[in-house]
Every structure is written in structure tokens, then in C-alpha cells.
């Protein structure tokens, strides 16, 4: 696998965070200890639930796989509200999504944590490909599945997207009115980020260079050449690494949240393919977001999150009913797994009130 071109450093998912170390050392940074404070518990396992691995087809006949959680006190013939949970961009369901699904199932909901197409246990080639319309389709396919279960009330299905899945869930909800309530946590607008980076520092000329490099890479892959990857989380950090790089490394490259799905490798996790990553340039999830109304929207973000601008922008553009909820003393990745910070009761109340 080739190392991502240095000139494309600003194309990484973390922008100027210096994350172009693909192909470098895979071992964790020496003597690094992850921050497990404030209840970090990504791999939480509930003893109160029944979990079933499920697979269903999306509209394009691709298999989508998820973990379905049923509360232990559900009675035969009973129908309950259900919530679909999507994982961060570049992650898999075992990273953050399964934690949220279990916590909400313990509060009485049927929940389904899914792997987006091309990631984790879901189908799609090449692996780690970017296709935001397909990601949104996976949410609708999950509604298809849940809405045809005899234990789900199909008029009471909601969606929750963490990080990039927040934007994908919004994209899906705009054209799927079966999603009755939509919540996002630490949301990323992957389209806006890819076009502009944080604070809109990427110039149009830089964007065109990224697009040109990805287009040239298509020739390589079309003629059987080696797949190239970009973005994602660095495999090494040091004292000079960007704070955002350190934040993601602490989760994705340590026992705190590291997870390698079957068929992949630690070298490839979190890294999308270079030739497909420009698909995000055409992704505008907040366009027409007001048309989701009167279905409610809840945007949750850490008050110190580097991604807070996306939740603020979506909230400003959305129509009522809507709410922007800021978690005190929390950053972006904190809301992936720190159970002492994540407002599970707030999320549960939102879905209880609106489903």
C-alpha cells in the first residue's frame, strides 16, 4: 500500500491535523496511555439485553449488517419504538454506535446499530469506499427492516447518528418521512468539511488539487493498480502532533476504542480510499434540512468540540421543532464513549417524547 502524497495532507479527514502517516509504523506510540477518564467505556456490554446479529438488504441489494438489541422485559406480541444508530465516519458499529444502542435499549427501546456499506460487516467493494448517498440509503434500509418486525411499531422509528452518521441520517430523513425523530451527536458535515476544512481555510485551488489527484488515482485502479488511502487517524503521534490528531488517536489507536473488523487490518482502519473520498465534495446534507419539519431534530455537541460548527449550522438552518444541546466540558470524541458525559437520559427523553 502506498503512502498518501504529502501534498494531499489537507485532504485528510482531520484536515491540517497532520494525519498522513498511512504506511508508517503500526505499533502504538511508545508508552502512550489512553485517557479513560469520565467513564470511557466504548466496549460496554449490557447483561440486561438480548442481542441478535441481523443482516438485511438495502434498496441496491447490498447486505447491511447490524446488532439488534431487545430489552429483556419485552413481552410476546408487544410492539415498541425503535432507534437506528449509525457509527462515526471511518469507524464501525463496535465504535460508539453499539454503546449508544445498548444504553438506549436499557431504557426500553428496540435499537439497531448498523455498519454502513463498505465498512465493518456490511457489504460493499472496495472496502472503505466513500459513497454518502449509499450511507443514507442504509438508514432507510434499516427502517425497512425494523418496520417489518412484529415487535416494532413502524410509526415510531427514530434515528441517531454519531459524527459523520449525523449528516448521513439527516440526508436520509429529508426523503424518508418514516424516520419520525432525528438526533445527532458530535455531528460532522463531511461535505462541508471536505470542501473547506475547519474554519474554511482550504482554498478552491487546494480543493481542485485534491480532486485532480483522486481523479488520476482512478486510472491507476481502473488498470489494476494499487488502491491508495487517505485521511483517517494517524498511527503515531508525538508532542508536536495537532490536538485533533491526538484526540482521535486516543480513541482509534489504543485499547480505549481500537477495533479491527474481520477481513481488515489495523493499517487500514479509519482510512477511506483516496479515489472515492472526493464523493464528499458533492455531499450537502444541510440543504433543505428545514423540510424535515414538523419532525423534531436534536443536535448534541460538546461545548469544546472542534466540530461544534456543524451542529450550530444545522440548528440554524433547521425549522422547528429543533434543539441544540451542548454538553459542558466535552469535546468531540468525548461523546463517543465517556458515559459520564454522554446525555443518555436527554436522548432517551427526546425519543420518548417524539416517538
GROMACS .gro file of C-alpha atoms in nm:
model
  355
    1UNK     CA    1   0.000   0.000   0.000
    2UNK     CA    2   0.141   0.339  -0.098
    3UNK     CA    3   0.179   0.625   0.140
    4UNK     CA    4  -0.060   0.916   0.085
    5UNK     CA    5   0.109   1.202  -0.100
    6UNK     CA    6   0.240   1.474   0.129
    7UNK     CA    7   0.084   1.735  -0.098
    8UNK     CA    8  -0.252   1.588  -0.005
    9UNK     CA    9  -0.213   1.634   0.369
   10UNK     CA   10  -0.503   1.878   0.371
   11UNK     CA   11  -0.730   1.617   0.216
   12UNK     CA   12  -0.724   1.404   0.528
   13UNK     CA   13  -1.040   1.374   0.728
   14UNK     CA   14  -0.879   1.579   1.001
   15UNK     CA   15  -0.760   1.848   0.763
   16UNK     CA   16  -0.443   2.017   0.884
   17UNK     CA   17  -0.411   1.781   1.178
   18UNK     CA   18  -0.109   1.611   1.022
   19UNK     CA   19  -0.265   1.269   0.969
   20UNK     CA   20  -0.084   1.149   0.657
   21UNK     CA   21   0.103   0.861   0.819
   22UNK     CA   22  -0.052   0.574   0.624
   23UNK     CA   23   0.211   0.315   0.554
   24UNK     CA   24   0.416   0.417   0.857
   25UNK     CA   25   0.465   0.223   1.178
   26UNK     CA   26   0.156   0.047   1.304
   27UNK     CA   27   0.262  -0.006   1.662
   28UNK     CA   28   0.110   0.224   1.921
   29UNK     CA   29   0.319   0.522   2.023
   30UNK     CA   30   0.566   0.407   2.288
   31UNK     CA   31   0.448   0.435   2.649
   32UNK     CA   32   0.124   0.605   2.546
   33UNK     CA   33  -0.159   0.561   2.795
   34UNK     CA   34  -0.515   0.633   2.674
   35UNK     CA   35  -0.736   0.872   2.866
   36UNK     CA   36  -1.001   0.652   3.028
   37UNK     CA   37  -1.140   0.926   3.249
   38UNK     CA   38  -1.505   1.019   3.288
   39UNK     CA   39  -1.627   0.668   3.237
   40UNK     CA   40  -1.476   0.589   2.896
   41UNK     CA   41  -1.644   0.257   2.814
   42UNK     CA   42  -1.669   0.202   2.439
   43UNK     CA   43  -1.685  -0.176   2.478
   44UNK     CA   44  -1.966  -0.171   2.729
   45UNK     CA   45  -2.160  -0.498   2.739
   46UNK     CA   46  -2.509  -0.498   2.886
   47UNK     CA   47  -2.638  -0.802   3.073
   48UNK     CA   48  -2.994  -0.669   3.052
   49UNK     CA   49  -3.047  -0.715   2.678
   50UNK     CA   50  -3.081  -0.977   2.410
   51UNK     CA   51  -2.854  -0.910   2.113
   52UNK     CA   52  -2.912  -1.061   1.769
   53UNK     CA   53  -2.684  -1.021   1.468
   54UNK     CA   54  -2.905  -0.930   1.172
   55UNK     CA   55  -2.846  -0.882   0.801
   56UNK     CA   56  -3.085  -0.720   0.555
   57UNK     CA   57  -3.060  -0.578   0.205
   58UNK     CA   58  -3.067  -0.214   0.114
   59UNK     CA   59  -3.250  -0.093  -0.196
   60UNK     CA   60  -2.947  -0.179  -0.410
   61UNK     CA   61  -2.942  -0.542  -0.290
   62UNK     CA   62  -2.631  -0.496  -0.075
   63UNK     CA   63  -2.628  -0.669   0.261
   64UNK     CA   64  -2.627  -0.439   0.563
   65UNK     CA   65  -2.533  -0.593   0.898
   66UNK     CA   66  -2.624  -0.469   1.242
   67UNK     CA   67  -2.659  -0.558   1.607
   68UNK     CA   68  -3.023  -0.566   1.713
   69UNK     CA   69  -3.089  -0.511   2.084
   70UNK     CA   70  -3.410  -0.618   2.256
   71UNK     CA   71  -3.496  -0.522   2.616
   72UNK     CA   72  -3.526  -0.829   2.836
   73UNK     CA   73  -3.869  -0.725   2.961
   74UNK     CA   74  -4.036  -0.709   2.620
   75UNK     CA   75  -4.346  -0.927   2.617
   76UNK     CA   76  -4.464  -1.161   2.340
   77UNK     CA   77  -4.676  -0.966   2.093
   78UNK     CA   78  -4.565  -0.629   2.231
   79UNK     CA   79  -4.459  -0.356   1.989
   80UNK     CA   80  -4.213  -0.086   2.088
   81UNK     CA   81  -4.047   0.223   1.947
   82UNK     CA   82  -3.716   0.162   1.770
   83UNK     CA   83  -3.399   0.364   1.713
   84UNK     CA   84  -3.135   0.314   1.442
   85UNK     CA   85  -2.781   0.412   1.545
   86UNK     CA   86  -2.503   0.499   1.299
   87UNK     CA   87  -2.130   0.498   1.374
   88UNK     CA   88  -1.872   0.775   1.317
   89UNK     CA   89  -1.726   0.815   0.969
   90UNK     CA   90  -1.441   0.570   0.916
   91UNK     CA   91  -1.545   0.367   1.219
   92UNK     CA   92  -1.762   0.057   1.255
   93UNK     CA   93  -2.064  -0.016   1.470
   94UNK     CA   94  -1.847  -0.150   1.753
   95UNK     CA   95  -1.706   0.200   1.795
   96UNK     CA   96  -1.959   0.422   1.972
   97UNK     CA   97  -2.276   0.303   1.793
   98UNK     CA   98  -2.309  -0.023   1.990
   99UNK     CA   99  -2.260   0.168   2.317
  100UNK     CA  100  -2.541   0.410   2.233
  101UNK     CA  101  -2.765   0.128   2.111
  102UNK     CA  102  -2.725  -0.067   2.434
  103UNK     CA  103  -2.776   0.233   2.660
  104UNK     CA  104  -3.098   0.326   2.479
  105UNK     CA  105  -3.219  -0.034   2.473
  106UNK     CA  106  -3.170  -0.048   2.850
  107UNK     CA  107  -3.408   0.246   2.863
  108UNK     CA  108  -3.677   0.046   2.684
  109UNK     CA  109  -3.625   0.098   2.310
  110UNK     CA  110  -3.562  -0.156   2.039
  111UNK     CA  111  -3.228  -0.046   1.892
  112UNK     CA  112  -3.026  -0.137   1.585
  113UNK     CA  113  -2.659  -0.037   1.546
  114UNK     CA  114  -2.559  -0.073   1.181
  115UNK     CA  115  -2.239  -0.092   0.982
  116UNK     CA  116  -2.258   0.143   0.685
  117UNK     CA  117  -2.196  -0.007   0.342
  118UNK     CA  118  -1.825  -0.064   0.263
  119UNK     CA  119  -1.741  -0.073   0.636
  120UNK     CA  120  -1.738  -0.337   0.906
  121UNK     CA  121  -1.959  -0.638   0.841
  122UNK     CA  122  -2.173  -0.475   0.572
  123UNK     CA  123  -2.117  -0.543   0.203
  124UNK     CA  124  -1.953  -0.314  -0.049
  125UNK     CA  125  -1.637  -0.310  -0.261
  126UNK     CA  126  -1.383  -0.170  -0.247
  127UNK     CA  127  -1.362  -0.172   0.130
  128UNK     CA  128  -1.355   0.171   0.297
  129UNK     CA  129  -1.513   0.336  -0.006
  130UNK     CA  130  -1.693   0.669   0.029
  131UNK     CA  131  -2.049   0.694  -0.105
  132UNK     CA  132  -2.264   0.922   0.114
  133UNK     CA  133  -2.587   0.856  -0.075
  134UNK     CA  134  -2.541   0.485  -0.004
  135UNK     CA  135  -2.471   0.555   0.360
  136UNK     CA  136  -2.801   0.744   0.379
  137UNK     CA  137  -2.974   0.457   0.199
  138UNK     CA  138  -2.853   0.220   0.470
  139UNK     CA  139  -3.054   0.416   0.727
  140UNK     CA  140  -3.366   0.380   0.513
  141UNK     CA  141  -3.294   0.009   0.467
  142UNK     CA  142  -3.276  -0.021   0.845
  143UNK     CA  143  -3.623   0.135   0.861
  144UNK     CA  144  -3.740  -0.124   0.606
  145UNK     CA  145  -3.609  -0.397   0.833
  146UNK     CA  146  -3.740  -0.263   1.163
  147UNK     CA  147  -4.075  -0.159   1.021
  148UNK     CA  148  -4.144  -0.517   0.915
  149UNK     CA  149  -4.063  -0.675   1.256
  150UNK     CA  150  -4.363  -0.782   1.461
  151UNK     CA  151  -4.209  -0.630   1.776
  152UNK     CA  152  -4.163  -0.279   1.630
  153UNK     CA  153  -4.428  -0.010   1.595
  154UNK     CA  154  -4.344   0.115   1.248
  155UNK     CA  155  -4.483   0.462   1.312
  156UNK     CA  156  -4.237   0.504   1.600
  157UNK     CA  157  -3.892   0.468   1.442
  158UNK     CA  158  -3.617   0.723   1.506
  159UNK     CA  159  -3.254   0.761   1.403
  160UNK     CA  160  -2.939   0.869   1.585
  161UNK     CA  161  -2.615   0.945   1.404
  162UNK     CA  162  -2.277   0.990   1.571
  163UNK     CA  163  -2.016   1.209   1.396
  164UNK     CA  164  -2.039   1.156   1.018
  165UNK     CA  165  -2.352   0.945   1.057
  166UNK     CA  166  -2.528   1.255   1.188
  167UNK     CA  167  -2.504   1.406   0.842
  168UNK     CA  168  -2.598   1.077   0.675
  169UNK     CA  169  -2.905   1.041   0.899
  170UNK     CA  170  -3.018   1.394   0.813
  171UNK     CA  171  -2.966   1.323   0.443
  172UNK     CA  172  -3.181   1.012   0.476
  173UNK     CA  173  -3.453   1.178   0.682
  174UNK     CA  174  -3.507   1.453   0.423
  175UNK     CA  175  -3.650   1.195   0.181
  176UNK     CA  176  -3.776   0.931   0.424
  177UNK     CA  177  -4.067   1.051   0.637
  178UNK     CA  178  -4.078   0.716   0.815
  179UNK     CA  179  -3.797   0.849   1.036
  180UNK     CA  180  -4.008   1.025   1.296
  181UNK     CA  181  -3.737   1.182   1.512
  182UNK     CA  182  -3.371   1.255   1.434
  183UNK     CA  183  -3.086   1.307   1.679
  184UNK     CA  184  -2.718   1.370   1.610
  185UNK     CA  185  -2.416   1.359   1.841
  186UNK     CA  186  -2.083   1.530   1.763
  187UNK     CA  187  -2.209   1.568   1.408
  188UNK     CA  188  -1.978   1.617   1.112
  189UNK     CA  189  -2.094   1.759   0.782
  190UNK     CA  190  -1.850   1.552   0.580
  191UNK     CA  191  -1.936   1.751   0.268
  192UNK     CA  192  -1.867   2.091   0.413
  193UNK     CA  193  -1.555   1.968   0.586
  194UNK     CA  194  -1.415   1.811   0.270
  195UNK     CA  195  -1.475   2.126   0.069
  196UNK     CA  196  -1.347   2.379   0.322
  197UNK     CA  197  -1.181   2.215   0.628
  198UNK     CA  198  -1.221   2.366   0.975
  199UNK     CA  199  -1.275   2.738   0.970
  200UNK     CA  200  -1.298   2.734   0.589
  201UNK     CA  201  -0.919   2.750   0.549
  202UNK     CA  202  -0.895   2.535   0.235
  203UNK     CA  203  -0.878   2.737  -0.085
  204UNK     CA  204  -1.057   2.648  -0.407
  205UNK     CA  205  -0.719   2.581  -0.569
  206UNK     CA  206  -0.629   2.334  -0.295
  207UNK     CA  207  -0.964   2.165  -0.340
  208UNK     CA  208  -0.905   2.133  -0.713
  209UNK     CA  209  -0.565   1.975  -0.648
  210UNK     CA  210  -0.728   1.715  -0.426
  211UNK     CA  211  -0.993   1.641  -0.688
  212UNK     CA  212  -0.731   1.611  -0.961
  213UNK     CA  213  -0.520   1.368  -0.758
  214UNK     CA  214  -0.822   1.150  -0.683
  215UNK     CA  215  -0.924   1.150  -1.048
  216UNK     CA  216  -0.575   1.042  -1.158
  217UNK     CA  217  -0.586   0.763  -0.900
  218UNK     CA  218  -0.896   0.628  -1.074
  219UNK     CA  219  -0.679   0.549  -1.379
  220UNK     CA  220  -0.443   0.354  -1.154
  221UNK     CA  221  -0.718   0.147  -1.001
  222UNK     CA  222  -0.909   0.100  -1.328
  223UNK     CA  223  -0.599  -0.059  -1.482
  224UNK     CA  224  -0.545  -0.290  -1.186
  225UNK     CA  225  -0.307  -0.077  -0.986
  226UNK     CA  226  -0.277  -0.048  -0.611
  227UNK     CA  227  -0.553   0.114  -0.406
  228UNK     CA  228  -0.444   0.427  -0.224
  229UNK     CA  229  -0.593   0.556   0.100
  230UNK     CA  230  -0.626   0.894   0.264
  231UNK     CA  231  -0.745   1.060   0.581
  232UNK     CA  232  -0.837   0.880   0.896
  233UNK     CA  233  -0.641   0.860   1.219
  234UNK     CA  234  -0.260   0.866   1.248
  235UNK     CA  235  -0.077   0.555   1.359
  236UNK     CA  236   0.177   0.754   1.559
  237UNK     CA  237   0.170   1.082   1.748
  238UNK     CA  238   0.421   1.287   1.943
  239UNK     CA  239   0.427   1.606   2.147
  240UNK     CA  240   0.413   1.812   1.826
  241UNK     CA  241   0.102   1.644   1.687
  242UNK     CA  242  -0.208   1.855   1.633
  243UNK     CA  243  -0.458   1.836   1.925
  244UNK     CA  244  -0.724   1.694   1.694
  245UNK     CA  245  -0.485   1.420   1.585
  246UNK     CA  246  -0.420   1.337   1.950
  247UNK     CA  247  -0.793   1.333   2.026
  248UNK     CA  248  -0.871   1.078   1.756
  249UNK     CA  249  -0.556   0.873   1.822
  250UNK     CA  250  -0.657   0.832   2.186
  251UNK     CA  251  -0.976   0.658   2.075
  252UNK     CA  252  -0.898   0.477   1.750
  253UNK     CA  253  -0.537   0.366   1.808
  254UNK     CA  254  -0.549   0.248   2.170
  255UNK     CA  255  -0.746  -0.015   2.366
  256UNK     CA  256  -0.994   0.259   2.453
  257UNK     CA  257  -1.169   0.223   2.116
  258UNK     CA  258  -0.949   0.038   1.869
  259UNK     CA  259  -1.136  -0.227   1.670
  260UNK     CA  260  -1.034  -0.409   1.354
  261UNK     CA  261  -1.323  -0.584   1.175
  262UNK     CA  262  -1.273  -0.926   1.022
  263UNK     CA  263  -1.106  -0.903   0.682
  264UNK     CA  264  -0.941  -0.568   0.751
  265UNK     CA  265  -0.617  -0.473   0.924
  266UNK     CA  266  -0.506  -0.211   1.176
  267UNK     CA  267  -0.322  -0.042   0.891
  268UNK     CA  268  -0.647   0.024   0.702
  269UNK     CA  269  -0.895   0.106   0.978
  270UNK     CA  270  -1.048   0.458   0.955
  271UNK     CA  271  -0.884   0.531   0.617
  272UNK     CA  272  -1.117   0.586   0.317
  273UNK     CA  273  -0.996   0.521  -0.035
  274UNK     CA  274  -0.834   0.824  -0.199
  275UNK     CA  275  -1.018   0.788  -0.528
  276UNK     CA  276  -1.363   0.780  -0.363
  277UNK     CA  277  -1.314   1.037  -0.088
  278UNK     CA  278  -1.397   1.325  -0.323
  279UNK     CA  279  -1.757   1.197  -0.332
  280UNK     CA  280  -1.794   1.407  -0.019
  281UNK     CA  281  -1.731   1.720  -0.227
  282UNK     CA  282  -2.082   1.672  -0.371
  283UNK     CA  283  -2.248   1.600  -0.034
  284UNK     CA  284  -2.473   1.877   0.104
  285UNK     CA  285  -2.675   1.726   0.391
  286UNK     CA  286  -2.797   2.060   0.527
  287UNK     CA  287  -2.957   2.171   0.200
  288UNK     CA  288  -3.336   2.162   0.255
  289UNK     CA  289  -3.294   2.048   0.615
  290UNK     CA  290  -3.593   2.265   0.702
  291UNK     CA  291  -3.816   2.025   0.505
  292UNK     CA  292  -3.776   1.764   0.780
  293UNK     CA  293  -4.013   1.975   0.993
  294UNK     CA  294  -4.251   1.909   1.167
  295UNK     CA  295  -4.048   1.605   1.264
  296UNK     CA  296  -3.816   1.703   1.552
  297UNK     CA  297  -3.437   1.738   1.541
  298UNK     CA  298  -3.196   1.722   1.835
  299UNK     CA  299  -2.834   1.828   1.788
  300UNK     CA  300  -2.593   1.734   2.068
  301UNK     CA  301  -2.235   1.859   2.076
  302UNK     CA  302  -1.959   1.909   2.330
  303UNK     CA  303  -1.909   2.274   2.417
  304UNK     CA  304  -1.538   2.239   2.337
  305UNK     CA  305  -1.581   2.017   2.029
  306UNK     CA  306  -1.377   2.111   1.724
  307UNK     CA  307  -1.684   2.003   1.523
  308UNK     CA  308  -1.935   2.223   1.703
  309UNK     CA  309  -1.973   2.449   1.398
  310UNK     CA  310  -2.159   2.174   1.211
  311UNK     CA  311  -2.425   2.128   1.480
  312UNK     CA  312  -2.463   2.504   1.510
  313UNK     CA  313  -2.504   2.545   1.135
  314UNK     CA  314  -2.757   2.263   1.108
  315UNK     CA  315  -2.955   2.403   1.400
  316UNK     CA  316  -2.963   2.749   1.245
  317UNK     CA  317  -3.093   2.612   0.914
  318UNK     CA  318  -3.346   2.364   1.052
  319UNK     CA  319  -3.710   2.450   1.116
  320UNK     CA  320  -3.896   2.392   1.439
  321UNK     CA  321  -3.917   2.176   1.639
  322UNK     CA  322  -3.543   2.169   1.699
  323UNK     CA  323  -3.296   2.183   1.986
  324UNK     CA  324  -2.922   2.237   2.018
  325UNK     CA  325  -2.790   2.079   2.338
  326UNK     CA  326  -2.432   2.149   2.444
  327UNK     CA  327  -2.255   1.916   2.685
  328UNK     CA  328  -2.041   2.102   2.936
  329UNK     CA  329  -1.667   2.035   2.943
  330UNK     CA  330  -1.688   1.790   2.650
  331UNK     CA  331  -1.500   1.771   2.322
  332UNK     CA  332  -1.584   1.587   2.002
  333UNK     CA  333  -1.455   1.236   2.076
  334UNK     CA  334  -1.558   1.259   2.442
  335UNK     CA  335  -1.915   1.193   2.329
  336UNK     CA  336  -1.814   0.869   2.156
  337UNK     CA  337  -1.771   0.674   2.478
  338UNK     CA  338  -1.745   0.874   2.801
  339UNK     CA  339  -2.061   0.758   2.973
  340UNK     CA  340  -2.031   1.017   3.249
  341UNK     CA  341  -2.058   1.292   2.987
  342UNK     CA  342  -2.294   1.145   2.726
  343UNK     CA  343  -2.650   1.267   2.800
  344UNK     CA  344  -2.823   0.932   2.752
  345UNK     CA  345  -3.122   1.039   2.960
  346UNK     CA  346  -3.162   1.351   2.744
  347UNK     CA  347  -3.153   1.141   2.428
  348UNK     CA  348  -3.395   0.886   2.574
  349UNK     CA  349  -3.638   1.163   2.676
  350UNK     CA  350  -3.622   1.311   2.325
  351UNK     CA  351  -3.719   0.983   2.162
  352UNK     CA  352  -3.976   0.904   2.431
  353UNK     CA  353  -4.148   1.239   2.373
  354UNK     CA  354  -4.142   1.222   1.994
  355UNK     CA  355  -4.186   0.856   1.903
   0.00000   0.00000   0.00000
